[in-house]
Amino acid sequence: MKRWQNLSLILKTSHLIPVLLFLIPVSVSAAPQPAKQSEADSKLQNLIRELEQNEALYQDLKLKVNEIYEQPPGNARPKWKVENRTEYSILVQGQKFREEETKAGQFRVMPQRNQKNQKFFIEGKDSTLSMFDGTTYRRFNETDYESVLAGGKRTQSKRGEVSDLPKRLDNFARPHMLLQLRYPYVPLSNYLSGQKAMVNYPGLPPYPQPFQVKVQIEGTGEIQGLKCTKVVIEQLNDSDVRFAKQIIWLAHERNLIPVKIITYRDQFSEEKPIEEAFIDEWQELGTGVWFPQKAHIDHYNFVLYKYNDTYELDWRRHLNVNQVTLHPEVQQQVFTKLNFPQGTTVRVRKDHKQSKYKVGEEEQKSAKKE
């Protein structure tokens, strides 16, 4: 009788065995997840520390770069093409900098409605000198363009700025960010460290609120014969919705400088990149210290792809680094000396107050925020 009772108990509970067998592997497989996450985070932090060490090699430098802009590149649409050239001269000493930028050539303009004899591009020149001495930011901009309307008229302006708010330097002075023509204007190590690191970097950003990032290392690969670490960066808005993604290849034998960057904009396409950037040639400044010499950036036409399903280049930038000097001798007045020419309208900001004046006129007037 006891033997039959035991057999009955086994039969009643036997239907639970498959369930238990199913549950066991689930609980076991879920346990290592925090460890995997910790391992991935540890690798990222090690990479960021290594990047910081390499970025320190370029804190003090003198740099000359020229850029050729073509829209569209080549001879695809010769009647529609515009081309201009920009010369950059940059001097950096820690957080202090002096940057001269002169752009000349043709510039695309959008014609206005109900206006006759308008052009799709104009000839002109735009020069900017900006400097920061660690305390005060100074800037002078001078433009000279032909009028959008035909007739040979010119549009000219001279504007100056003096401010106690620090500004950030363009990415040209950072070899690790050379292929990033736009934001974020911070070192690559800060970019990979996330939103808080970008916000806390010295100087005012050119955008009101930096985006959030999710960074993942996806192993290694080879680009142009160089062993690289592949890093995927997702950019998210404040609602944790991704709006862009970048894939960056950091070259091990080139001080972890990115040799290739592919950028996707979700509004454009999640499969086709909107931008591709490459280092084409390198120069060795000293034993084991490298700097890009030539690079190019291709940008695809978002409008044509969205409305015509045509995938073609919109513009291309060719970058040529003509001169690089590490640890140059610097006279401190180069970060402070800026004489505004006669007729320049200068805006001044100091201690949360703003004013403006015109060089040649003594009276200063209060100025509203722009």
PDB file of N, CA, C and O in Angstrom, residues 75-144:
ATOM      1  N   ASN A  75      32.481  66.596 -60.935  1.00  0.00           N
ATOM      2  CA  ASN A  75      31.794  67.283 -62.023  1.00  0.00           C
ATOM      3  C   ASN A  75      30.374  66.755 -62.250  1.00  0.00           C
ATOM      4  O   ASN A  75      29.868  66.766 -63.377  1.00  0.00           O
ATOM      5  N   ALA A  76      29.761  66.276 -61.170  1.00  0.00           N
ATOM      6  CA  ALA A  76      28.422  65.693 -61.302  1.00  0.00           C
ATOM      7  C   ALA A  76      27.402  66.732 -61.770  1.00  0.00           C
ATOM      8  O   ALA A  76      26.577  66.459 -62.635  1.00  0.00           O
ATOM      9  N   ARG A  77      27.435  67.932 -61.207  1.00  0.00           N
ATOM     10  CA  ARG A  77      26.500  69.005 -61.568  1.00  0.00           C
ATOM     11  C   ARG A  77      27.302  70.295 -61.721  1.00  0.00           C
ATOM     12  O   ARG A  77      27.282  71.163 -60.845  1.00  0.00           O
ATOM     13  N   PRO A  78      28.017  70.459 -62.836  1.00  0.00           N
ATOM     14  CA  PRO A  78      28.930  71.601 -62.981  1.00  0.00           C
ATOM     15  C   PRO A  78      28.248  72.959 -62.886  1.00  0.00           C
ATOM     16  O   PRO A  78      28.833  73.917 -62.377  1.00  0.00           O
ATOM     17  N   LYS A  79      27.005  73.083 -63.365  1.00  0.00           N
ATOM     18  CA  LYS A  79      26.313  74.370 -63.321  1.00  0.00           C
ATOM     19  C   LYS A  79      25.859  74.730 -61.913  1.00  0.00           C
ATOM     20  O   LYS A  79      25.606  75.892 -61.609  1.00  0.00           O
ATOM     21  N   TRP A  80      25.744  73.726 -61.063  1.00  0.00           N
ATOM     22  CA  TRP A  80      25.234  73.924 -59.705  1.00  0.00           C
ATOM     23  C   TRP A  80      26.361  73.970 -58.675  1.00  0.00           C
ATOM     24  O   TRP A  80      26.153  74.308 -57.519  1.00  0.00           O
ATOM     25  N   LYS A  81      27.568  73.665 -59.104  1.00  0.00           N
ATOM     26  CA  LYS A  81      28.675  73.487 -58.177  1.00  0.00           C
ATOM     27  C   LYS A  81      29.188  74.815 -57.614  1.00  0.00           C
ATOM     28  O   LYS A  81      29.279  75.818 -58.323  1.00  0.00           O
ATOM     29  N   VAL A  82      29.517  74.793 -56.307  1.00  0.00           N
ATOM     30  CA  VAL A  82      30.222  75.892 -55.669  1.00  0.00           C
ATOM     31  C   VAL A  82      31.478  75.330 -55.008  1.00  0.00           C
ATOM     32  O   VAL A  82      31.536  74.155 -54.638  1.00  0.00           O
ATOM     33  N   GLU A  83      32.479  76.179 -54.870  1.00  0.00           N
ATOM     34  CA  GLU A  83      33.742  75.754 -54.263  1.00  0.00           C
ATOM     35  C   GLU A  83      34.338  76.934 -53.509  1.00  0.00           C
ATOM     36  O   GLU A  83      34.324  78.067 -54.006  1.00  0.00           O
ATOM     37  N   ASN A  84      34.834  76.670 -52.318  1.00  0.00           N
ATOM     38  CA  ASN A  84      35.540  77.703 -51.563  1.00  0.00           C
ATOM     39  C   ASN A  84      36.692  77.074 -50.792  1.00  0.00           C
ATOM     40  O   ASN A  84      36.771  75.851 -50.615  1.00  0.00           O
ATOM     41  N   ARG A  85      37.597  77.925 -50.373  1.00  0.00           N
ATOM     42  CA  ARG A  85      38.806  77.478 -49.668  1.00  0.00           C
ATOM     43  C   ARG A  85      38.915  78.236 -48.340  1.00  0.00           C
ATOM     44  O   ARG A  85      38.642  79.441 -48.282  1.00  0.00           O
ATOM     45  N   THR A  86      39.322  77.516 -47.296  1.00  0.00           N
ATOM     46  CA  THR A  86      39.498  78.115 -45.979  1.00  0.00           C
ATOM     47  C   THR A  86      40.915  77.843 -45.474  1.00  0.00           C
ATOM     48  O   THR A  86      41.406  76.722 -45.560  1.00  0.00           O
ATOM     49  N   GLU A  87      41.546  78.887 -44.968  1.00  0.00           N
ATOM     50  CA  GLU A  87      42.870  78.773 -44.355  1.00  0.00           C
ATOM     51  C   GLU A  87      42.724  78.957 -42.849  1.00  0.00           C
ATOM     52  O   GLU A  87      42.141  79.941 -42.385  1.00  0.00           O
ATOM     53  N   TYR A  88      43.250  77.999 -42.080  1.00  0.00           N
ATOM     54  CA  TYR A  88      43.218  78.062 -40.630  1.00  0.00           C
ATOM     55  C   TYR A  88      44.643  78.177 -40.088  1.00  0.00           C
ATOM     56  O   TYR A  88      45.552  77.481 -40.550  1.00  0.00           O
ATOM     57  N   SER A  89      44.815  79.060 -39.106  1.00  0.00           N
ATOM     58  CA  SER A  89      46.064  79.149 -38.368  1.00  0.00           C
ATOM     59  C   SER A  89      45.713  79.133 -36.882  1.00  0.00           C
ATOM     60  O   SER A  89      45.010  80.022 -36.391  1.00  0.00           O
ATOM     61  N   ILE A  90      46.169  78.113 -36.165  1.00  0.00           N
ATOM     62  CA  ILE A  90      45.738  77.882 -34.791  1.00  0.00           C
ATOM     63  C   ILE A  90      46.946  77.744 -33.872  1.00  0.00           C
ATOM     64  O   ILE A  90      47.913  77.040 -34.198  1.00  0.00           O
ATOM     65  N   LEU A  91      46.868  78.407 -32.744  1.00  0.00           N
ATOM     66  CA  LEU A  91      47.896  78.301 -31.711  1.00  0.00           C
ATOM     67  C   LEU A  91      47.203  77.934 -30.409  1.00  0.00           C
ATOM     68  O   LEU A  91      46.254  78.607 -29.988  1.00  0.00           O
ATOM     69  N   VAL A  92      47.664  76.871 -29.763  1.00  0.00           N
ATOM     70  CA  VAL A  92      47.019  76.367 -28.545  1.00  0.00           C
ATOM     71  C   VAL A  92      48.056  76.193 -27.443  1.00  0.00           C
ATOM     72  O   VAL A  92      49.143  75.644 -27.671  1.00  0.00           O
ATOM     73  N   GLN A  93      47.704  76.659 -26.262  1.00  0.00           N
ATOM     74  CA  GLN A  93      48.533  76.429 -25.076  1.00  0.00           C
ATOM     75  C   GLN A  93      47.593  76.111 -23.920  1.00  0.00           C
ATOM     76  O   GLN A  93      47.056  76.999 -23.271  1.00  0.00           O
ATOM     77  N   GLY A  94      47.375  74.820 -23.692  1.00  0.00           N
ATOM     78  CA  GLY A  94      46.407  74.415 -22.671  1.00  0.00           C
ATOM     79  C   GLY A  94      45.014  74.874 -23.068  1.00  0.00           C
ATOM     80  O   GLY A  94      44.523  74.559 -24.141  1.00  0.00           O
ATOM     81  N   GLN A  95      44.371  75.690 -22.208  1.00  0.00           N
ATOM     82  CA  GLN A  95      43.044  76.230 -22.507  1.00  0.00           C
ATOM     83  C   GLN A  95      43.108  77.542 -23.289  1.00  0.00           C
ATOM     84  O   GLN A  95      42.093  78.015 -23.801  1.00  0.00           O
ATOM     85  N   LYS A  96      44.284  78.115 -23.414  1.00  0.00           N
ATOM     86  CA  LYS A  96      44.440  79.353 -24.181  1.00  0.00           C
ATOM     87  C   LYS A  96      44.551  79.021 -25.666  1.00  0.00           C
ATOM     88  O   LYS A  96      45.124  78.004 -26.042  1.00  0.00           O
ATOM     89  N   PHE A  97      44.015  79.914 -26.496  1.00  0.00           N
ATOM     90  CA  PHE A  97      44.124  79.663 -27.933  1.00  0.00           C
ATOM     91  C   PHE A  97      44.014  80.960 -28.729  1.00  0.00           C
ATOM     92  O   PHE A  97      43.516  81.983 -28.260  1.00  0.00           O
ATOM     93  N   ARG A  98      44.495  80.883 -29.952  1.00  0.00           N
ATOM     94  CA  ARG A  98      44.350  81.946 -30.944  1.00  0.00           C
ATOM     95  C   ARG A  98      44.071  81.260 -32.278  1.00  0.00           C
ATOM     96  O   ARG A  98      44.844  80.389 -32.701  1.00  0.00           O
ATOM     97  N   GLU A  99      42.974  81.635 -32.928  1.00  0.00           N
ATOM     98  CA  GLU A  99      42.593  80.995 -34.176  1.00  0.00           C
ATOM     99  C   GLU A  99      42.260  82.046 -35.228  1.00  0.00           C
ATOM    100  O   GLU A  99      41.439  82.931 -35.003  1.00  0.00           O
ATOM    101  N   GLU A 100      42.915  81.944 -36.382  1.00  0.00           N
ATOM    102  CA  GLU A 100      42.620  82.798 -37.528  1.00  0.00           C
ATOM    103  C   GLU A 100      42.012  81.924 -38.621  1.00  0.00           C
ATOM    104  O   GLU A 100      42.557  80.877 -38.968  1.00  0.00           O
ATOM    105  N   GLU A 101      40.901  82.384 -39.168  1.00  0.00           N
ATOM    106  CA  GLU A 101      40.174  81.618 -40.183  1.00  0.00           C
ATOM    107  C   GLU A 101      39.770  82.549 -41.319  1.00  0.00           C
ATOM    108  O   GLU A 101      39.099  83.554 -41.094  1.00  0.00           O
ATOM    109  N   THR A 102      40.199  82.225 -42.539  1.00  0.00           N
ATOM    110  CA  THR A 102      39.848  83.027 -43.703  1.00  0.00           C
ATOM    111  C   THR A 102      39.238  82.126 -44.763  1.00  0.00           C
ATOM    112  O   THR A 102      39.884  81.196 -45.249  1.00  0.00           O
ATOM    113  N   LYS A 103      37.985  82.407 -45.116  1.00  0.00           N
ATOM    114  CA  LYS A 103      37.247  81.608 -46.096  1.00  0.00           C
ATOM    115  C   LYS A 103      36.931  82.495 -47.294  1.00  0.00           C
ATOM    116  O   LYS A 103      36.411  83.605 -47.145  1.00  0.00           O
ATOM    117  N   ALA A 104      37.234  82.000 -48.507  1.00  0.00           N
ATOM    118  CA  ALA A 104      36.995  82.789 -49.709  1.00  0.00           C
ATOM    119  C   ALA A 104      36.561  81.880 -50.853  1.00  0.00           C
ATOM    120  O   ALA A 104      36.981  80.724 -50.943  1.00  0.00           O
ATOM    121  N   GLY A 105      35.712  82.412 -51.725  1.00  0.00           N
ATOM    122  CA  GLY A 105      35.254  81.648 -52.885  1.00  0.00           C
ATOM    123  C   GLY A 105      33.774  81.828 -53.117  1.00  0.00           C
ATOM    124  O   GLY A 105      33.225  82.922 -52.925  1.00  0.00           O
ATOM    125  N   GLN A 106      33.112  80.748 -53.499  1.00  0.00           N
ATOM    126  CA  GLN A 106      31.683  80.769 -53.786  1.00  0.00           C
ATOM    127  C   GLN A 106      30.911  80.165 -52.613  1.00  0.00           C
ATOM    128  O   GLN A 106      31.364  79.209 -51.980  1.00  0.00           O
ATOM    129  N   PHE A 107      29.725  80.738 -52.379  1.00  0.00           N
ATOM    130  CA  PHE A 107      28.895  80.289 -51.259  1.00  0.00           C
ATOM    131  C   PHE A 107      27.469  80.098 -51.750  1.00  0.00           C
ATOM    132  O   PHE A 107      26.908  80.955 -52.435  1.00  0.00           O
ATOM    133  N   ARG A 108      26.877  78.960 -51.368  1.00  0.00           N
ATOM    134  CA  ARG A 108      25.517  78.656 -51.777  1.00  0.00           C
ATOM    135  C   ARG A 108      24.521  79.576 -51.072  1.00  0.00           C
ATOM    136  O   ARG A 108      24.645  79.847 -49.875  1.00  0.00           O
ATOM    137  N   VAL A 109      23.529  80.057 -51.795  1.00  0.00           N
ATOM    138  CA  VAL A 109      22.439  80.840 -51.212  1.00  0.00           C
ATOM    139  C   VAL A 109      21.125  80.313 -51.769  1.00  0.00           C
ATOM    140  O   VAL A 109      21.064  79.780 -52.881  1.00  0.00           O
ATOM    141  N   MET A 110      20.081  80.446 -50.988  1.00  0.00           N
ATOM    142  CA  MET A 110      18.748  80.050 -51.425  1.00  0.00           C
ATOM    143  C   MET A 110      18.034  81.275 -51.979  1.00  0.00           C
ATOM    144  O   MET A 110      17.906  82.296 -51.287  1.00  0.00           O
ATOM    145  N   PRO A 111      17.573  81.213 -53.219  1.00  0.00           N
ATOM    146  CA  PRO A 111      16.900  82.372 -53.815  1.00  0.00           C
ATOM    147  C   PRO A 111      15.590  82.686 -53.105  1.00  0.00           C
ATOM    148  O   PRO A 111      14.916  81.796 -52.588  1.00  0.00           O
ATOM    149  N   GLN A 112      15.255  83.968 -53.067  1.00  0.00           N
ATOM    150  CA  GLN A 112      14.017  84.406 -52.442  1.00  0.00           C
ATOM    151  C   GLN A 112      12.894  84.449 -53.480  1.00  0.00           C
ATOM    152  O   GLN A 112      13.140  84.601 -54.673  1.00  0.00           O
ATOM    153  N   ARG A 113      11.687  84.305 -52.997  1.00  0.00           N
ATOM    154  CA  ARG A 113      10.540  84.313 -53.901  1.00  0.00           C
ATOM    155  C   ARG A 113      10.292  85.713 -54.464  1.00  0.00           C
ATOM    156  O   ARG A 113      10.581  86.720 -53.823  1.00  0.00           O
ATOM    157  N   ASN A 114       9.753  85.730 -55.655  1.00  0.00           N
ATOM    158  CA  ASN A 114       9.327  86.974 -56.303  1.00  0.00           C
ATOM    159  C   ASN A 114      10.468  87.973 -56.471  1.00  0.00           C
ATOM    160  O   ASN A 114      10.260  89.183 -56.421  1.00  0.00           O
ATOM    161  N   GLN A 115      11.683  87.467 -56.616  1.00  0.00           N
ATOM    162  CA  GLN A 115      12.836  88.327 -56.860  1.00  0.00           C
ATOM    163  C   GLN A 115      13.489  87.890 -58.169  1.00  0.00           C
ATOM    164  O   GLN A 115      13.778  86.716 -58.360  1.00  0.00           O
ATOM    165  N   LYS A 116      13.716  88.857 -59.054  1.00  0.00           N
ATOM    166  CA  LYS A 116      14.302  88.548 -60.352  1.00  0.00           C
ATOM    167  C   LYS A 116      15.823  88.653 -60.300  1.00  0.00           C
ATOM    168  O   LYS A 116      16.388  89.310 -59.436  1.00  0.00           O
ATOM    169  N   ASN A 117      16.449  87.981 -61.257  1.00  0.00           N
ATOM    170  CA  ASN A 117      17.906  88.065 -61.444  1.00  0.00           C
ATOM    171  C   ASN A 117      18.685  87.651 -60.204  1.00  0.00           C
ATOM    172  O   ASN A 117      19.702  88.245 -59.859  1.00  0.00           O
ATOM    173  N   GLN A 118      18.200  86.642 -59.516  1.00  0.00           N
ATOM    174  CA  GLN A 118      18.908  86.153 -58.337  1.00  0.00           C
ATOM    175  C   GLN A 118      19.882  85.047 -58.712  1.00  0.00           C
ATOM    176  O   GLN A 118      19.705  84.344 -59.702  1.00  0.00           O
ATOM    177  N   LYS A 119      20.904  84.869 -57.877  1.00  0.00           N
ATOM    178  CA  LYS A 119      21.912  83.848 -58.104  1.00  0.00           C
ATOM    179  C   LYS A 119      21.724  82.701 -57.111  1.00  0.00           C
ATOM    180  O   LYS A 119      21.156  82.878 -56.039  1.00  0.00           O
ATOM    181  N   PHE A 120      22.230  81.545 -57.519  1.00  0.00           N
ATOM    182  CA  PHE A 120      22.218  80.402 -56.613  1.00  0.00           C
ATOM    183  C   PHE A 120      23.473  80.368 -55.752  1.00  0.00           C
ATOM    184  O   PHE A 120      23.562  79.610 -54.801  1.00  0.00           O
ATOM    185  N   PHE A 121      24.468  81.172 -56.079  1.00  0.00           N
ATOM    186  CA  PHE A 121      25.663  81.290 -55.246  1.00  0.00           C
ATOM    187  C   PHE A 121      26.236  82.694 -55.411  1.00  0.00           C
ATOM    188  O   PHE A 121      25.936  83.403 -56.386  1.00  0.00           O
ATOM    189  N   ILE A 122      27.023  83.119 -54.449  1.00  0.00           N
ATOM    190  CA  ILE A 122      27.652  84.426 -54.483  1.00  0.00           C
ATOM    191  C   ILE A 122      29.134  84.275 -54.209  1.00  0.00           C
ATOM    192  O   ILE A 122      29.590  83.281 -53.622  1.00  0.00           O
ATOM    193  N   GLU A 123      29.911  85.250 -54.643  1.00  0.00           N
ATOM    194  CA  GLU A 123      31.336  85.315 -54.357  1.00  0.00           C
ATOM    195  C   GLU A 123      31.539  86.130 -53.086  1.00  0.00           C
ATOM    196  O   GLU A 123      30.819  87.099 -52.837  1.00  0.00           O
ATOM    197  N   GLY A 124      32.533  85.746 -52.292  1.00  0.00           N
ATOM    198  CA  GLY A 124      32.762  86.524 -51.092  1.00  0.00           C
ATOM    199  C   GLY A 124      33.945  86.056 -50.276  1.00  0.00           C
ATOM    200  O   GLY A 124      34.660  85.120 -50.646  1.00  0.00           O
ATOM    201  N   LYS A 125      34.118  86.724 -49.142  1.00  0.00           N
ATOM    202  CA  LYS A 125      35.223  86.422 -48.229  1.00  0.00           C
ATOM    203  C   LYS A 125      34.749  86.649 -46.799  1.00  0.00           C
ATOM    204  O   LYS A 125      34.031  87.605 -46.511  1.00  0.00           O
ATOM    205  N   ASP A 126      35.164  85.757 -45.913  1.00  0.00           N
ATOM    206  CA  ASP A 126      34.770  85.820 -44.504  1.00  0.00           C
ATOM    207  C   ASP A 126      36.003  85.517 -43.657  1.00  0.00           C
ATOM    208  O   ASP A 126      36.591  84.443 -43.767  1.00  0.00           O
ATOM    209  N   SER A 127      36.416  86.488 -42.834  1.00  0.00           N
ATOM    210  CA  SER A 127      37.617  86.315 -42.007  1.00  0.00           C
ATOM    211  C   SER A 127      37.259  86.475 -40.535  1.00  0.00           C
ATOM    212  O   SER A 127      36.513  87.390 -40.167  1.00  0.00           O
ATOM    213  N   THR A 128      37.799  85.594 -39.700  1.00  0.00           N
ATOM    214  CA  THR A 128      37.537  85.644 -38.264  1.00  0.00           C
ATOM    215  C   THR A 128      38.835  85.422 -37.496  1.00  0.00           C
ATOM    216  O   THR A 128      39.601  84.505 -37.798  1.00  0.00           O
ATOM    217  N   LEU A 129      39.080  86.276 -36.522  1.00  0.00           N
ATOM    218  CA  LEU A 129      40.193  86.104 -35.589  1.00  0.00           C
ATOM    219  C   LEU A 129      39.600  86.005 -34.198  1.00  0.00           C
ATOM    220  O   LEU A 129      38.884  86.896 -33.741  1.00  0.00           O
ATOM    221  N   SER A 130      39.848  84.887 -33.508  1.00  0.00           N
ATOM    222  CA  SER A 130      39.333  84.699 -32.153  1.00  0.00           C
ATOM    223  C   SER A 130      40.462  84.255 -31.244  1.00  0.00           C
ATOM    224  O   SER A 130      41.391  83.559 -31.671  1.00  0.00           O
ATOM    225  N   MET A 131      40.369  84.668 -29.981  1.00  0.00           N
ATOM    226  CA  MET A 131      41.427  84.314 -29.023  1.00  0.00           C
ATOM    227  C   MET A 131      40.853  84.277 -27.614  1.00  0.00           C
ATOM    228  O   MET A 131      39.861  84.941 -27.305  1.00  0.00           O
ATOM    229  N   PHE A 132      41.507  83.481 -26.780  1.00  0.00           N
ATOM    230  CA  PHE A 132      41.100  83.341 -25.379  1.00  0.00           C
ATOM    231  C   PHE A 132      42.363  83.202 -24.543  1.00  0.00           C
ATOM    232  O   PHE A 132      43.214  82.349 -24.812  1.00  0.00           O
ATOM    233  N   ASP A 133      42.505  84.060 -23.524  1.00  0.00           N
ATOM    234  CA  ASP A 133      43.716  84.076 -22.699  1.00  0.00           C
ATOM    235  C   ASP A 133      43.524  83.389 -21.349  1.00  0.00           C
ATOM    236  O   ASP A 133      44.352  83.522 -20.449  1.00  0.00           O
ATOM    237  N   GLY A 134      42.433  82.662 -21.212  1.00  0.00           N
ATOM    238  CA  GLY A 134      42.137  82.005 -19.948  1.00  0.00           C
ATOM    239  C   GLY A 134      41.137  82.770 -19.116  1.00  0.00           C
ATOM    240  O   GLY A 134      40.544  82.227 -18.181  1.00  0.00           O
ATOM    241  N   THR A 135      40.932  84.032 -19.464  1.00  0.00           N
ATOM    242  CA  THR A 135      39.988  84.887 -18.736  1.00  0.00           C
ATOM    243  C   THR A 135      39.015  85.591 -19.673  1.00  0.00           C
ATOM    244  O   THR A 135      37.806  85.593 -19.444  1.00  0.00           O
ATOM    245  N   THR A 136      39.542  86.182 -20.741  1.00  0.00           N
ATOM    246  CA  THR A 136      38.737  86.994 -21.643  1.00  0.00           C
ATOM    247  C   THR A 136      38.766  86.425 -23.051  1.00  0.00           C
ATOM    248  O   THR A 136      39.824  86.028 -23.557  1.00  0.00           O
ATOM    249  N   TYR A 137      37.584  86.399 -23.678  1.00  0.00           N
ATOM    250  CA  TYR A 137      37.456  85.947 -25.057  1.00  0.00           C
ATOM    251  C   TYR A 137      37.307  87.164 -25.951  1.00  0.00           C
ATOM    252  O   TYR A 137      36.510  88.066 -25.675  1.00  0.00           O
ATOM    253  N   ARG A 138      38.073  87.211 -27.052  1.00  0.00           N
ATOM    254  CA  ARG A 138      38.011  88.313 -28.008  1.00  0.00           C
ATOM    255  C   ARG A 138      37.820  87.750 -29.409  1.00  0.00           C
ATOM    256  O   ARG A 138      38.400  86.710 -29.747  1.00  0.00           O
ATOM    257  N   ARG A 139      37.049  88.479 -30.200  1.00  0.00           N
ATOM    258  CA  ARG A 139      36.756  87.988 -31.548  1.00  0.00           C
ATOM    259  C   ARG A 139      36.504  89.152 -32.489  1.00  0.00           C
ATOM    260  O   ARG A 139      35.845  90.136 -32.129  1.00  0.00           O
ATOM    261  N   PHE A 140      37.045  89.047 -33.717  1.00  0.00           N
ATOM    262  CA  PHE A 140      36.791  90.025 -34.760  1.00  0.00           C
ATOM    263  C   PHE A 140      36.414  89.281 -36.035  1.00  0.00           C
ATOM    264  O   PHE A 140      37.110  88.362 -36.467  1.00  0.00           O
ATOM    265  N   ASN A 141      35.289  89.684 -36.642  1.00  0.00           N
ATOM    266  CA  ASN A 141      34.804  89.056 -37.868  1.00  0.00           C
ATOM    267  C   ASN A 141      34.566  90.128 -38.920  1.00  0.00           C
ATOM    268  O   ASN A 141      33.925  91.154 -38.649  1.00  0.00           O
ATOM    269  N   GLU A 142      35.075  89.874 -40.128  1.00  0.00           N
ATOM    270  CA  GLU A 142      34.898  90.802 -41.242  1.00  0.00           C
ATOM    271  C   GLU A 142      34.392  90.035 -42.457  1.00  0.00           C
ATOM    272  O   GLU A 142      34.958  89.001 -42.823  1.00  0.00           O
ATOM    273  N   THR A 143      33.320  90.506 -43.076  1.00  0.00           N
ATOM    274  CA  THR A 143      32.752  89.840 -44.246  1.00  0.00           C
ATOM    275  C   THR A 143      32.659  90.811 -45.412  1.00  0.00           C
ATOM    276  O   THR A 143      32.479  92.030 -45.228  1.00  0.00           O
ATOM    277  N   ASP A 144      32.748  90.253 -46.605  1.00  0.00           N
ATOM    278  CA  ASP A 144      32.615  91.037 -47.828  1.00  0.00           C
ATOM    279  C   ASP A 144      32.031  90.118 -48.897  1.00  0.00           C
ATOM    280  O   ASP A 144      32.743  89.287 -49.473  1.00  0.00           O
TER     281      ASP A 144
END
